[in-house]
Short mmCIF file of C-alpha atoms and ligand atoms in Angstrom, two decimals:
data_model
loop_
_atom_site.label_atom_id
_atom_site.label_comp_id
_atom_site.label_asym_id
_atom_site.label_seq_id
_atom_site.Cartn_x
_atom_site.Cartn_y
_atom_site.Cartn_z
CA UNK Y 3 109.07 -32.96 24.20
CA UNK Y 4 112.56 -31.69 24.05
CA UNK Y 5 113.20 -28.07 24.18
CA UNK Y 6 116.05 -27.90 21.60
CA UNK Y 7 116.64 -30.62 18.49
CA UNK Y 8 120.71 -29.82 17.55
CA UNK Y 9 121.53 -31.09 14.08
CA UNK Y 10 125.22 -31.70 14.03
CA UNK Y 11 127.33 -32.69 16.96
CA UNK Y 12 131.01 -31.24 15.97
CA UNK Y 13 132.00 -28.12 17.82
CA UNK Y 14 129.22 -25.99 17.04
CA UNK Y 15 126.30 -28.40 17.93
CA UNK Y 16 127.95 -30.06 20.76
CA UNK Y 17 128.77 -26.48 22.10
CA UNK Y 18 125.26 -25.23 22.33
CA UNK Y 19 124.18 -28.75 23.50
CA UNK Y 20 126.25 -28.50 26.88
CA UNK Y 21 125.42 -24.51 27.33
CA UNK Y 22 121.61 -25.40 27.02
CA UNK Y 23 121.38 -28.39 29.18
CA UNK Y 24 123.94 -27.65 31.76
CA UNK Y 25 123.55 -23.81 31.37
CA UNK Y 26 119.66 -23.39 30.94
CA UNK Y 27 118.37 -26.44 31.81
CA UNK Y 28 116.99 -27.36 28.42
CA UNK Y 29 116.35 -30.79 27.37
CA UNK Y 30 118.11 -31.29 23.80
CA UNK Y 31 118.31 -33.98 21.12
CA UNK Y 32 121.73 -33.74 19.08
CA UNK Y 33 121.81 -36.07 16.21
CA UNK Y 34 124.24 -36.50 13.28
CA UNK Y 35 124.09 -38.18 10.39
CA UNK Y 36 127.48 -39.77 11.08
CA UNK Y 37 127.98 -42.74 12.97
CA UNK Y 38 129.89 -40.40 15.82
CA UNK Y 39 130.26 -37.48 17.44
CA UNK Y 40 132.55 -34.76 17.27
CA UNK Y 41 131.82 -33.67 13.73
CA UNK Y 42 135.37 -33.31 11.46
CA UNK Y 43 137.59 -33.25 14.82
CA UNK Y 44 136.29 -37.00 15.70
CA UNK Y 45 139.42 -39.15 16.01
CA UNK Y 46 139.78 -42.90 17.00
CA UNK Y 47 142.48 -45.42 17.45
CA UNK Y 48 143.07 -47.20 13.88
CA UNK Y 49 143.99 -50.91 13.88
CA UNK Y 50 147.24 -50.55 14.89
CA UNK Y 51 146.07 -49.11 17.96
CA UNK Y 52 146.99 -45.47 16.69
CA UNK Y 53 145.02 -42.33 17.52
CA UNK Y 54 144.18 -40.78 14.16
CA UNK Y 55 141.89 -37.83 13.12
CA UNK Y 56 139.49 -39.43 10.53
CA UNK Y 57 138.85 -36.21 8.63
CA UNK Y 58 142.17 -34.82 8.15
CA UNK Y 59 144.62 -33.01 10.89
CA UNK Y 60 142.92 -31.16 13.71
CA UNK Y 61 145.23 -28.77 15.55
CA UNK Y 62 144.01 -26.65 18.57
CA UNK Y 63 145.11 -23.28 18.49
CA UNK Y 64 143.43 -20.03 19.92
CA UNK Y 65 143.99 -16.75 21.02
CA UNK Y 66 140.59 -16.21 23.17
CA UNK Y 67 141.20 -17.29 27.15
CA UNK Y 68 137.40 -17.55 27.05
CA UNK Y 69 137.35 -20.58 24.21
CA UNK Y 70 140.38 -21.98 25.86
CA UNK Y 71 139.01 -21.73 30.11
CA UNK Y 72 135.65 -23.01 28.34
CA UNK Y 73 137.04 -26.27 26.96
CA UNK Y 74 139.13 -26.98 29.56
CA UNK Y 75 136.13 -27.92 31.60
CA UNK Y 76 136.15 -31.08 29.33
CA UNK Y 77 139.47 -32.14 28.75
CA UNK Y 78 143.38 -31.66 29.86
CA UNK Y 79 146.02 -30.51 27.62
CA UNK Y 80 148.90 -31.31 26.26
CA UNK Y 81 151.42 -28.61 25.07
CA UNK Y 82 151.84 -28.75 21.37
CA UNK Y 83 153.47 -26.46 18.77
CA UNK Y 84 152.68 -27.37 15.35
CA UNK Y 85 155.68 -27.17 12.50
CA UNK Y 86 155.14 -27.74 8.65
CA UNK Y 87 157.75 -28.38 6.27
CA UNK Y 88 157.35 -27.67 2.85
CA UNK Y 89 158.70 -29.64 -0.19
CA UNK Y 90 160.42 -27.02 -2.56
CA UNK Y 91 163.22 -27.16 -5.04
CA UNK Y 92 163.95 -30.71 -3.79
CA UNK Y 93 164.53 -29.72 -0.49
CA UNK Y 94 162.31 -29.59 2.89
CA UNK Y 95 162.09 -25.87 4.04
CA UNK Y 96 160.13 -24.39 7.03
CA UNK Y 97 156.14 -22.88 5.87
CA UNK Y 98 155.43 -20.45 6.95
CA UNK Y 99 158.08 -18.65 5.30
CA UNK Y 100 161.12 -17.21 7.53
CA UNK Y 101 164.68 -16.15 7.64
CA UNK Y 102 165.63 -20.03 7.38
CA UNK Y 103 163.64 -20.41 4.49
CA UNK Y 104 165.03 -17.86 2.40
CA UNK Y 105 168.64 -18.94 3.53
CA UNK Y 106 168.04 -22.49 2.78
CA UNK Y 107 166.25 -22.00 -0.38
CA UNK Y 108 168.76 -19.48 -1.97
CA UNK Y 109 172.03 -20.79 -0.07
CA UNK Y 110 172.15 -17.09 1.50
CA UNK Y 111 173.46 -16.36 4.95
CA UNK Y 112 170.86 -13.07 5.69
CA UNK Y 113 169.71 -11.74 8.77
CA UNK Y 114 166.71 -10.95 9.93
CA UNK Y 115 167.12 -7.29 8.99
CA UNK Y 116 168.77 -7.95 5.32
CA UNK Y 117 165.95 -10.61 4.90
CA UNK Y 118 163.61 -8.05 5.07
CA UNK Y 119 165.08 -6.29 2.66
CA UNK Y 120 165.24 -8.89 0.49
CA UNK Y 121 161.12 -9.25 0.67
CA UNK Y 122 161.02 -5.63 0.02
CA UNK Y 123 162.90 -5.43 -3.00
CA UNK Y 124 160.76 -8.26 -4.50
CA UNK Y 125 157.36 -7.56 -2.87
CA UNK Y 126 154.73 -5.76 -5.80
CA UNK Y 127 153.45 -2.67 -4.54
CA UNK Y 128 149.39 -2.71 -4.77
CA UNK Y 129 146.78 -0.21 -4.11
CA UNK Y 130 144.43 -2.97 -2.74
CA UNK Y 131 144.86 -6.33 -1.51
CA UNK Y 132 141.74 -8.24 -2.85
CA UNK Y 133 142.97 -11.61 -3.85
CA UNK Y 134 145.19 -14.31 -2.41
CA UNK Y 135 147.38 -13.72 -5.12
CA UNK Y 136 147.97 -10.24 -3.89
CA UNK Y 137 148.32 -11.15 -0.13
CA UNK Y 138 151.34 -12.84 -1.15
CA UNK Y 139 153.05 -11.14 -4.10
CA UNK Y 140 152.38 -7.90 -1.74
CA UNK Y 141 154.39 -9.21 1.12
CA UNK Y 142 157.39 -11.57 -0.62
CA UNK Y 143 157.38 -11.00 -4.75
CA UNK Y 144 156.36 -13.22 -7.38
CA UNK Y 145 158.97 -16.15 -7.38
CA UNK Y 146 158.48 -17.17 -3.66
CA UNK Y 147 154.61 -16.92 -4.24
CA UNK Y 148 154.80 -19.29 -7.41
CA UNK Y 149 157.02 -21.90 -5.42
CA UNK Y 150 154.76 -21.86 -2.00
CA UNK Y 151 151.12 -20.79 -2.84
CA UNK Y 152 150.56 -20.77 -6.34
CA UNK Y 153 150.29 -24.66 -6.99
CA UNK Y 154 149.09 -25.46 -3.46
CA UNK Y 155 146.50 -23.40 -3.93
CA UNK Y 156 145.24 -24.35 -7.40
CA UNK Y 157 145.27 -28.25 -5.94
CA UNK Y 158 143.46 -27.44 -2.90
CA UNK Y 159 140.72 -25.46 -4.21
CA UNK Y 160 140.97 -25.78 -8.08
CA UNK Y 161 140.91 -22.19 -8.21
CA UNK Y 162 143.99 -19.68 -8.89
CA UNK Y 163 145.18 -17.45 -5.88
CA UNK Y 164 143.87 -14.50 -8.00
CA UNK Y 165 140.02 -16.22 -7.99
CA UNK Y 166 140.25 -16.33 -3.89
CA UNK Y 167 139.61 -13.72 -1.20
CA UNK Y 168 142.64 -12.48 0.29
CA UNK Y 169 141.88 -13.92 3.48
CA UNK Y 170 142.45 -17.41 2.35
CA UNK Y 171 146.33 -17.24 2.10
CA UNK Y 172 146.22 -14.75 4.59
CA UNK Y 173 145.97 -17.54 7.14
CA UNK Y 174 149.78 -18.21 6.50
CA UNK Y 175 152.12 -15.47 8.06
CA UNK Y 176 155.47 -14.40 6.73
CA UNK Y 177 158.20 -14.26 9.05
CA UNK Y 178 161.47 -12.48 9.06
CA UNK Y 179 162.82 -14.49 12.15
CA UNK Y 180 163.66 -17.67 12.91
CA UNK Y 181 159.95 -18.32 14.34
CA UNK Y 182 159.04 -21.65 12.41
CA UNK Y 183 155.79 -22.18 14.33
CA UNK Y 184 152.62 -22.80 12.18
CA UNK Y 185 150.69 -20.93 14.35
CA UNK Y 186 151.55 -17.79 16.47
CA UNK Y 187 148.51 -18.19 18.77
CA UNK Y 188 148.51 -17.85 22.75
CA UNK Y 189 147.34 -21.07 23.23
CA UNK Y 190 148.59 -24.13 21.43
CA UNK Y 191 147.51 -27.37 22.83
CA UNK Y 192 146.00 -30.67 21.62
CA UNK Y 193 143.50 -32.41 24.20
CA UNK Y 194 145.08 -34.91 25.91
CA UNK Y 195 143.05 -37.84 25.57
CA UNK Y 196 141.67 -36.65 22.07
CA UNK Y 197 138.95 -34.59 20.70
CA UNK Y 198 136.34 -37.44 20.74
CA UNK Y 199 137.11 -37.95 24.53
CA UNK Y 200 136.47 -34.43 25.07
CA UNK Y 201 133.11 -34.46 23.13
CA UNK Y 202 131.85 -37.12 25.10
CA UNK Y 203 132.66 -35.51 28.40
CA UNK Y 204 130.82 -32.18 26.87
CA UNK Y 205 127.84 -34.11 26.13
CA UNK Y 206 127.51 -36.45 29.02
CA UNK Y 207 124.28 -34.95 31.15
CA UNK Y 208 121.16 -36.43 31.65
CA UNK Y 209 119.20 -33.71 29.80
CA UNK Y 210 121.32 -34.72 26.44
CA UNK Y 211 120.15 -37.55 24.39
CA UNK Y 212 122.23 -38.30 21.25
CA UNK Y 213 120.98 -39.89 18.36
CA UNK Y 214 124.40 -40.82 15.77
CA UNK Y 215 123.85 -42.33 12.37
CA UNK Y 216 120.55 -39.98 12.29
CA UNK Y 217 119.71 -37.26 9.53
CA UNK Y 218 117.58 -35.26 11.24
CA UNK Y 219 115.15 -35.18 8.45
CA UNK Y 220 114.46 -39.01 9.41
CA UNK Y 221 113.07 -37.64 12.85
CA UNK Y 222 111.96 -33.81 13.15
CA UNK Y 223 108.39 -35.02 12.49
CA UNK Y 224 108.42 -37.44 14.23
CA UNK Y 225 110.14 -36.35 17.69
CA UNK Y 226 108.52 -33.04 19.55
CA UNK Y 227 110.87 -30.11 19.90
CA UNK Y 228 110.22 -26.47 20.18
CA UNK Y 229 113.48 -25.12 18.81
CA UNK Y 230 116.00 -26.17 16.31
CA UNK Y 231 120.19 -25.57 16.47
CA UNK Y 232 121.42 -26.09 12.88
CA UNK Y 233 125.11 -26.62 11.96
CA UNK Y 234 124.94 -28.52 8.76
CA UNK Y 235 125.27 -26.87 5.05
CA UNK Y 236 122.75 -24.02 4.64
CA UNK Y 237 122.00 -24.65 1.26
CA UNK Y 238 121.36 -28.14 1.72
CA UNK Y 239 118.30 -26.77 4.79
CA UNK Y 240 116.83 -24.78 2.09
CA UNK Y 241 116.90 -27.75 -0.55
CA UNK Y 242 119.14 -25.83 -2.42
CA UNK Y 243 116.73 -23.28 -3.43
CA UNK Y 244 119.24 -20.72 -4.63
CA UNK Y 245 121.44 -23.35 -6.29
CA UNK Y 246 124.26 -25.37 -4.69
CA UNK Y 247 126.58 -23.18 -2.29
CA UNK Y 248 130.06 -24.35 -3.25
CA UNK Y 249 131.98 -26.54 -0.60
CA UNK Y 250 135.42 -27.83 -1.35
CA UNK Y 251 136.19 -31.76 -0.47
CA UNK Y 252 139.04 -33.87 0.26
CA UNK Y 253 139.96 -37.46 0.07
CA UNK Y 254 141.74 -38.95 3.04
CA UNK Y 255 144.42 -42.09 2.46
CA UNK Y 256 145.21 -43.35 5.63
CA UNK Y 257 148.48 -45.60 5.68
CA UNK Y 258 150.45 -47.28 8.49
CA UNK Y 259 154.31 -47.53 8.28
CA UNK Y 260 156.13 -50.39 10.10
CA UNK Y 261 158.50 -47.67 11.75
CA UNK Y 262 158.57 -45.47 14.74
CA UNK Y 263 158.70 -42.35 12.86
CA UNK Y 264 158.44 -41.56 8.74
CA UNK Y 265 158.73 -38.10 7.96
CA UNK Y 266 160.86 -34.99 9.80
CA UNK Y 267 158.09 -33.02 10.49
CA UNK Y 268 154.23 -33.30 11.55
CA UNK Y 269 153.28 -32.71 8.41
CA UNK Y 270 155.04 -32.27 5.17
CA UNK Y 271 153.16 -30.09 2.06
CA UNK Y 272 153.59 -30.74 -1.11
CA UNK Y 273 153.03 -27.22 -3.31
CA UNK Y 274 154.31 -28.61 -6.61
CA UNK Y 275 154.21 -32.21 -6.55
CA UNK Y 276 152.08 -35.12 -6.37
CA UNK Y 277 148.05 -35.20 -6.51
CA UNK Y 278 147.68 -34.72 -2.24
CA UNK Y 279 148.71 -31.25 -0.72
CA UNK Y 280 150.07 -32.56 2.68
CA UNK Y 281 151.02 -35.28 4.54
CA UNK Y 282 150.46 -35.51 8.32
CA UNK Y 283 152.08 -37.86 10.95
CA UNK Y 284 149.50 -38.50 13.51
CA UNK Y 285 152.05 -39.23 16.64
CA UNK Y 286 153.48 -35.95 16.40
CA UNK Y 287 150.62 -34.38 17.34
CA UNK Y 288 148.94 -36.61 19.68
CA UNK Y 289 152.65 -37.88 21.35
CA UNK Y 290 151.30 -41.51 21.34
CA UNK Y 291 154.68 -44.04 21.86
CA UNK Y 292 154.20 -46.72 19.32
CA UNK Y 293 156.55 -48.71 17.41
CA UNK Y 294 154.26 -48.05 14.23
CA UNK Y 295 153.46 -44.98 12.74
CA UNK Y 296 150.17 -43.57 10.61
CA UNK Y 297 149.82 -41.22 8.07
CA UNK Y 298 147.17 -39.34 6.44
CA UNK Y 299 147.48 -38.09 2.47
CA UNK Y 300 145.17 -35.04 1.83
CA UNK Y 301 143.60 -35.46 -2.10
CA UNK Y 302 141.49 -32.16 -3.06
CA UNK Y 303 137.87 -33.22 -4.25
CA UNK Y 304 135.32 -31.01 -6.34
CA UNK Y 305 132.65 -34.07 -4.54
CA UNK Y 306 131.94 -35.75 -1.32
CA UNK Y 307 131.33 -34.43 2.10
CA UNK Y 308 131.40 -30.57 2.50
CA UNK Y 309 134.65 -29.48 4.16
CA UNK Y 310 135.65 -26.01 3.16
CA UNK Y 311 133.51 -22.82 2.07
CA UNK Y 312 135.47 -21.33 -0.62
CA UNK Y 313 135.32 -17.64 0.01
CA UNK Y 314 135.28 -15.69 -3.14
CA UNK Y 315 132.96 -12.70 -3.86
CA UNK Y 316 130.25 -14.49 -5.76
CA UNK Y 317 130.00 -17.30 -3.40
CA UNK Y 318 129.35 -15.01 -0.59
CA UNK Y 319 127.12 -12.97 -2.82
CA UNK Y 320 125.12 -16.50 -2.69
CA UNK Y 321 125.24 -17.37 0.75
CA UNK Y 322 123.97 -13.73 1.90
CA UNK Y 323 120.87 -15.24 0.31
CA UNK Y 324 120.54 -18.02 2.33
CA UNK Y 325 121.68 -15.98 4.92
CA UNK Y 326 118.45 -13.70 4.69
CA UNK Y 327 116.17 -17.12 4.41
CA UNK Y 328 117.83 -18.43 7.24
CA UNK Y 329 117.07 -15.01 9.36
CA UNK Y 330 113.42 -15.14 8.21
CA UNK Y 331 113.29 -18.90 9.76
CA UNK Y 332 111.64 -18.38 13.05
CA UNK Y 333 112.76 -21.11 15.78
CA UNK Y 334 115.78 -22.43 13.72
CA UNK Y 335 119.45 -20.98 14.81
CA UNK Y 336 122.04 -21.16 11.78
CA UNK Y 337 125.50 -21.74 14.00
CA UNK Y 338 128.98 -23.17 12.70
CA UNK Y 339 131.75 -23.62 9.43
CA UNK Y 340 129.05 -25.09 7.18
CA UNK Y 341 125.76 -23.29 7.85
CA UNK Y 342 127.09 -19.81 8.26
CA UNK Y 343 129.37 -20.57 5.38
CA UNK Y 344 132.61 -19.26 7.14
CA UNK Y 345 135.96 -20.80 6.94
CA UNK Y 346 136.79 -20.90 10.55
CA UNK Y 347 139.22 -22.65 12.57
CA UNK Y 348 137.79 -25.12 15.91
CA UNK Y 349 138.31 -21.93 18.14
CA UNK Y 350 136.20 -19.76 16.13
CA UNK Y 351 133.36 -21.86 15.71
CA UNK Y 352 133.57 -22.43 19.63
CA UNK Y 353 133.00 -18.76 19.81
CA UNK Y 354 130.34 -18.30 17.31
CA UNK Y 355 128.65 -21.04 19.87
CA UNK Y 356 129.37 -19.48 23.34
CA UNK Y 357 127.76 -16.02 21.56
CA UNK Y 358 124.83 -17.76 19.98
CA UNK Y 359 124.24 -19.20 23.66
CA UNK Y 360 124.15 -16.25 25.60
CA UNK Y 361 121.98 -14.57 22.85
CA UNK Y 362 119.51 -17.46 23.44
CA UNK Y 363 119.89 -17.68 27.70
CA UNK Y 364 119.96 -13.92 27.39
CA UNK Y 365 122.89 -13.07 29.60
CA UNK Y 366 126.48 -11.84 28.90
CA UNK Y 367 129.19 -14.23 27.62
CA UNK Y 368 132.10 -14.26 30.54
CA UNK Y 369 128.69 -15.41 33.23
CA UNK Y 370 127.51 -18.16 30.58
CA UNK Y 371 130.35 -19.91 29.77
CA UNK Y 372 132.82 -20.43 32.88
CA UNK Y 373 130.56 -22.43 34.69
CA UNK Y 374 132.18 -25.26 36.62
CA UNK Y 375 131.17 -28.90 35.49
CA UNK Y 376 130.22 -30.96 38.51
P1 FAD P 28 131.41 -29.71 11.73
O1 FAD P 28 132.40 -30.61 12.46
O2 FAD P 28 131.52 -30.27 10.02
O3 FAD P 28 130.07 -30.63 12.52
C1 FAD P 28 128.79 -30.49 11.65
C2 FAD P 28 128.33 -31.91 11.51
O4 FAD P 28 126.57 -31.96 11.03
C3 FAD P 28 128.61 -33.30 11.26
O5 FAD P 28 129.23 -34.26 11.90
C4 FAD P 28 127.69 -33.46 10.18
O6 FAD P 28 127.93 -35.28 9.73
C5 FAD P 28 126.53 -33.17 10.77
N1 FAD P 28 125.28 -33.13 9.62
C6 FAD P 28 125.03 -32.42 8.60
N2 FAD P 28 123.86 -32.53 8.12
C7 FAD P 28 123.27 -33.25 8.93
C8 FAD P 28 122.00 -33.73 8.82
N3 FAD P 28 120.90 -33.81 7.33
N4 FAD P 28 121.46 -34.50 9.74
C9 FAD P 28 122.14 -35.00 10.62
N5 FAD P 28 123.73 -34.27 10.88
C10 FAD P 28 124.02 -33.60 9.99
N6 FAD P 28 140.59 -26.18 12.94
C11 FAD P 28 141.07 -25.98 13.64
O7 FAD P 28 141.25 -25.01 14.44
N7 FAD P 28 142.76 -26.37 13.56
C12 FAD P 28 142.73 -27.40 12.10
O8 FAD P 28 144.09 -27.92 12.75
C13 FAD P 28 141.93 -27.42 11.35
N8 FAD P 28 142.13 -28.29 10.74
C14 FAD P 28 141.41 -28.97 9.58
C15 FAD P 28 141.63 -29.79 8.71
C16 FAD P 28 140.51 -29.94 7.58
C17 FAD P 28 140.92 -30.89 6.41
C18 FAD P 28 139.50 -29.30 8.06
C19 FAD P 28 138.06 -30.21 6.66
C20 FAD P 28 139.12 -28.71 9.34
C21 FAD P 28 140.00 -28.45 9.78
N9 FAD P 28 139.62 -27.72 10.75
C22 FAD P 28 140.69 -27.50 11.74
C23 FAD P 28 138.23 -26.70 10.80
C24 FAD P 28 137.63 -27.84 11.85
O9 FAD P 28 137.33 -28.66 11.46
C25 FAD P 28 135.86 -26.59 11.92
O10 FAD P 28 136.39 -25.32 12.05
C26 FAD P 28 135.40 -27.24 12.90
O11 FAD P 28 135.33 -28.56 12.89
C27 FAD P 28 133.78 -27.12 12.50
O12 FAD P 28 132.99 -27.41 13.39
P2 FAD P 28 130.91 -27.45 12.92
O13 FAD P 28 130.28 -28.27 14.19
O14 FAD P 28 130.89 -26.37 12.50
O15 FAD P 28 131.20 -28.40 12.07
N1 UDP P 29 148.78 -22.66 1.29
C1 UDP P 29 149.55 -22.40 0.29
N2 UDP P 29 150.99 -23.43 0.68
C2 UDP P 29 151.50 -23.99 1.91
C3 UDP P 29 150.20 -23.67 3.02
C4 UDP P 29 149.00 -23.18 2.25
O1 UDP P 29 149.44 -22.11 -0.85
O2 UDP P 29 152.28 -24.63 1.76
C5 UDP P 29 147.51 -21.87 1.16
C6 UDP P 29 146.68 -22.61 0.54
O3 UDP P 29 145.61 -21.72 -0.48
C7 UDP P 29 145.95 -23.03 1.56
C8 UDP P 29 145.51 -21.81 2.33
O4 UDP P 29 146.82 -21.19 2.47
O5 UDP P 29 144.47 -23.52 1.30
C9 UDP P 29 145.20 -22.27 3.89
O6 UDP P 29 146.13 -22.82 4.37
P1 UDP P 29 146.29 -23.70 5.97
O7 UDP P 29 146.95 -24.99 6.15
O8 UDP P 29 145.70 -22.82 7.00
O9 UDP P 29 145.17 -24.70 5.34
P2 UDP P 29 143.87 -25.80 6.04
O10 UDP P 29 144.66 -26.51 7.10
O11 UDP P 29 142.55 -25.07 6.37
O12 UDP P 29 143.41 -26.73 5.10
#
């Protein structure tokens, strides 16, 4: 008899498995319908021996010391500051938009102070920032919005930014200095030996049994268990009783080039050209030395694996109905990006999972998370 059946071996499921087994001595069965652990953060070596991320580029960044220290039990880190260039008007310029972006694009030589004025003169004064369009035009005006955000967003989401919550484009800061890092977080690191290695260490415990290539529906009736932790899509759990919750998908196309370095930055975004949104060159992220280099092109899709919840009011309303069902389902805990329909980064999912564990274990978070691994 297992104490817990955990559905999904991504961050949400693996953190819970680790905590319940190591922290509370519970017997855990964790399954995933994919043939591997790690969820969307899964990485592996391709045919040429280059470490790639199977489900698109995953860069770890967090402001949470607790999350950083928790994961540090299972991996060493490689310091890595992520940088992105955007292809706009025939040039490659920094995104997030910063002082250099404006100077390069308009062939100017503004100072930080002057670029602040440049933005202020163009920014649209809005009473309320509701949409992803508002979030950008209220800061830098319509022209930069159209060059960098409008078409990228339409391609990525098949929605106009005016149809998406402000939170989507607000992920990208606007800067008046020369900081060209994609993220501003305190901790910006990559797992030294990759994500999958880190997951292996999290799940390496005598109380944890792993079954990959297994949909939980194939085993839930056969394998006795007291409780369930569910990290898959919440609408699927309830057989879509209220209809499908929209999730956005991607198709990944991988390529290996017979050169050491292919593009001038880890990621190049293509807001206005091509069917793909961005191209990632993995060796920048992993620090691997190799004579060849592997890339991934991301093509947004309506159908396919559910990768992104789509933040907009009507979807939030539909999710609330599923959330109420979930809350009324005894002995099943819903956690993670798909099960709580939240556009969360990895660190936010880890924090959410640690919070759920504290609730289950009835202990304050600090005490439960920093236990040493033998
Ligand atoms: P998942 O990793 O999706 O895990 C859920 C698992 O449940 C899946 O493996 C799935 O196969 C399994 N499952 C579903 N249904 C069933 C079932 N019926 N039976 C058994 N198993 C089931 N975050 C960052 O912090 N930095 C980044 O740079 C970053 N880049 C990203 C890039 C892309 C293209 C995408 C899509 C996401 C990115 N993220 C990034 C977000 C990150 O992937 C998530 O925050 C994180 O992986 C979510 O973990 P999770 O455990 O909630 O979900
Ligand atoms: N975005 C954009 N242009 C860019 C980068 C981002 O319009 O060059 C918008 C787009 O809507 C995107 C969102 O900002 O979906 C969030 O970008 P992020 O890079 O955080 O997306 P993720 O890595 O989660 O796919």
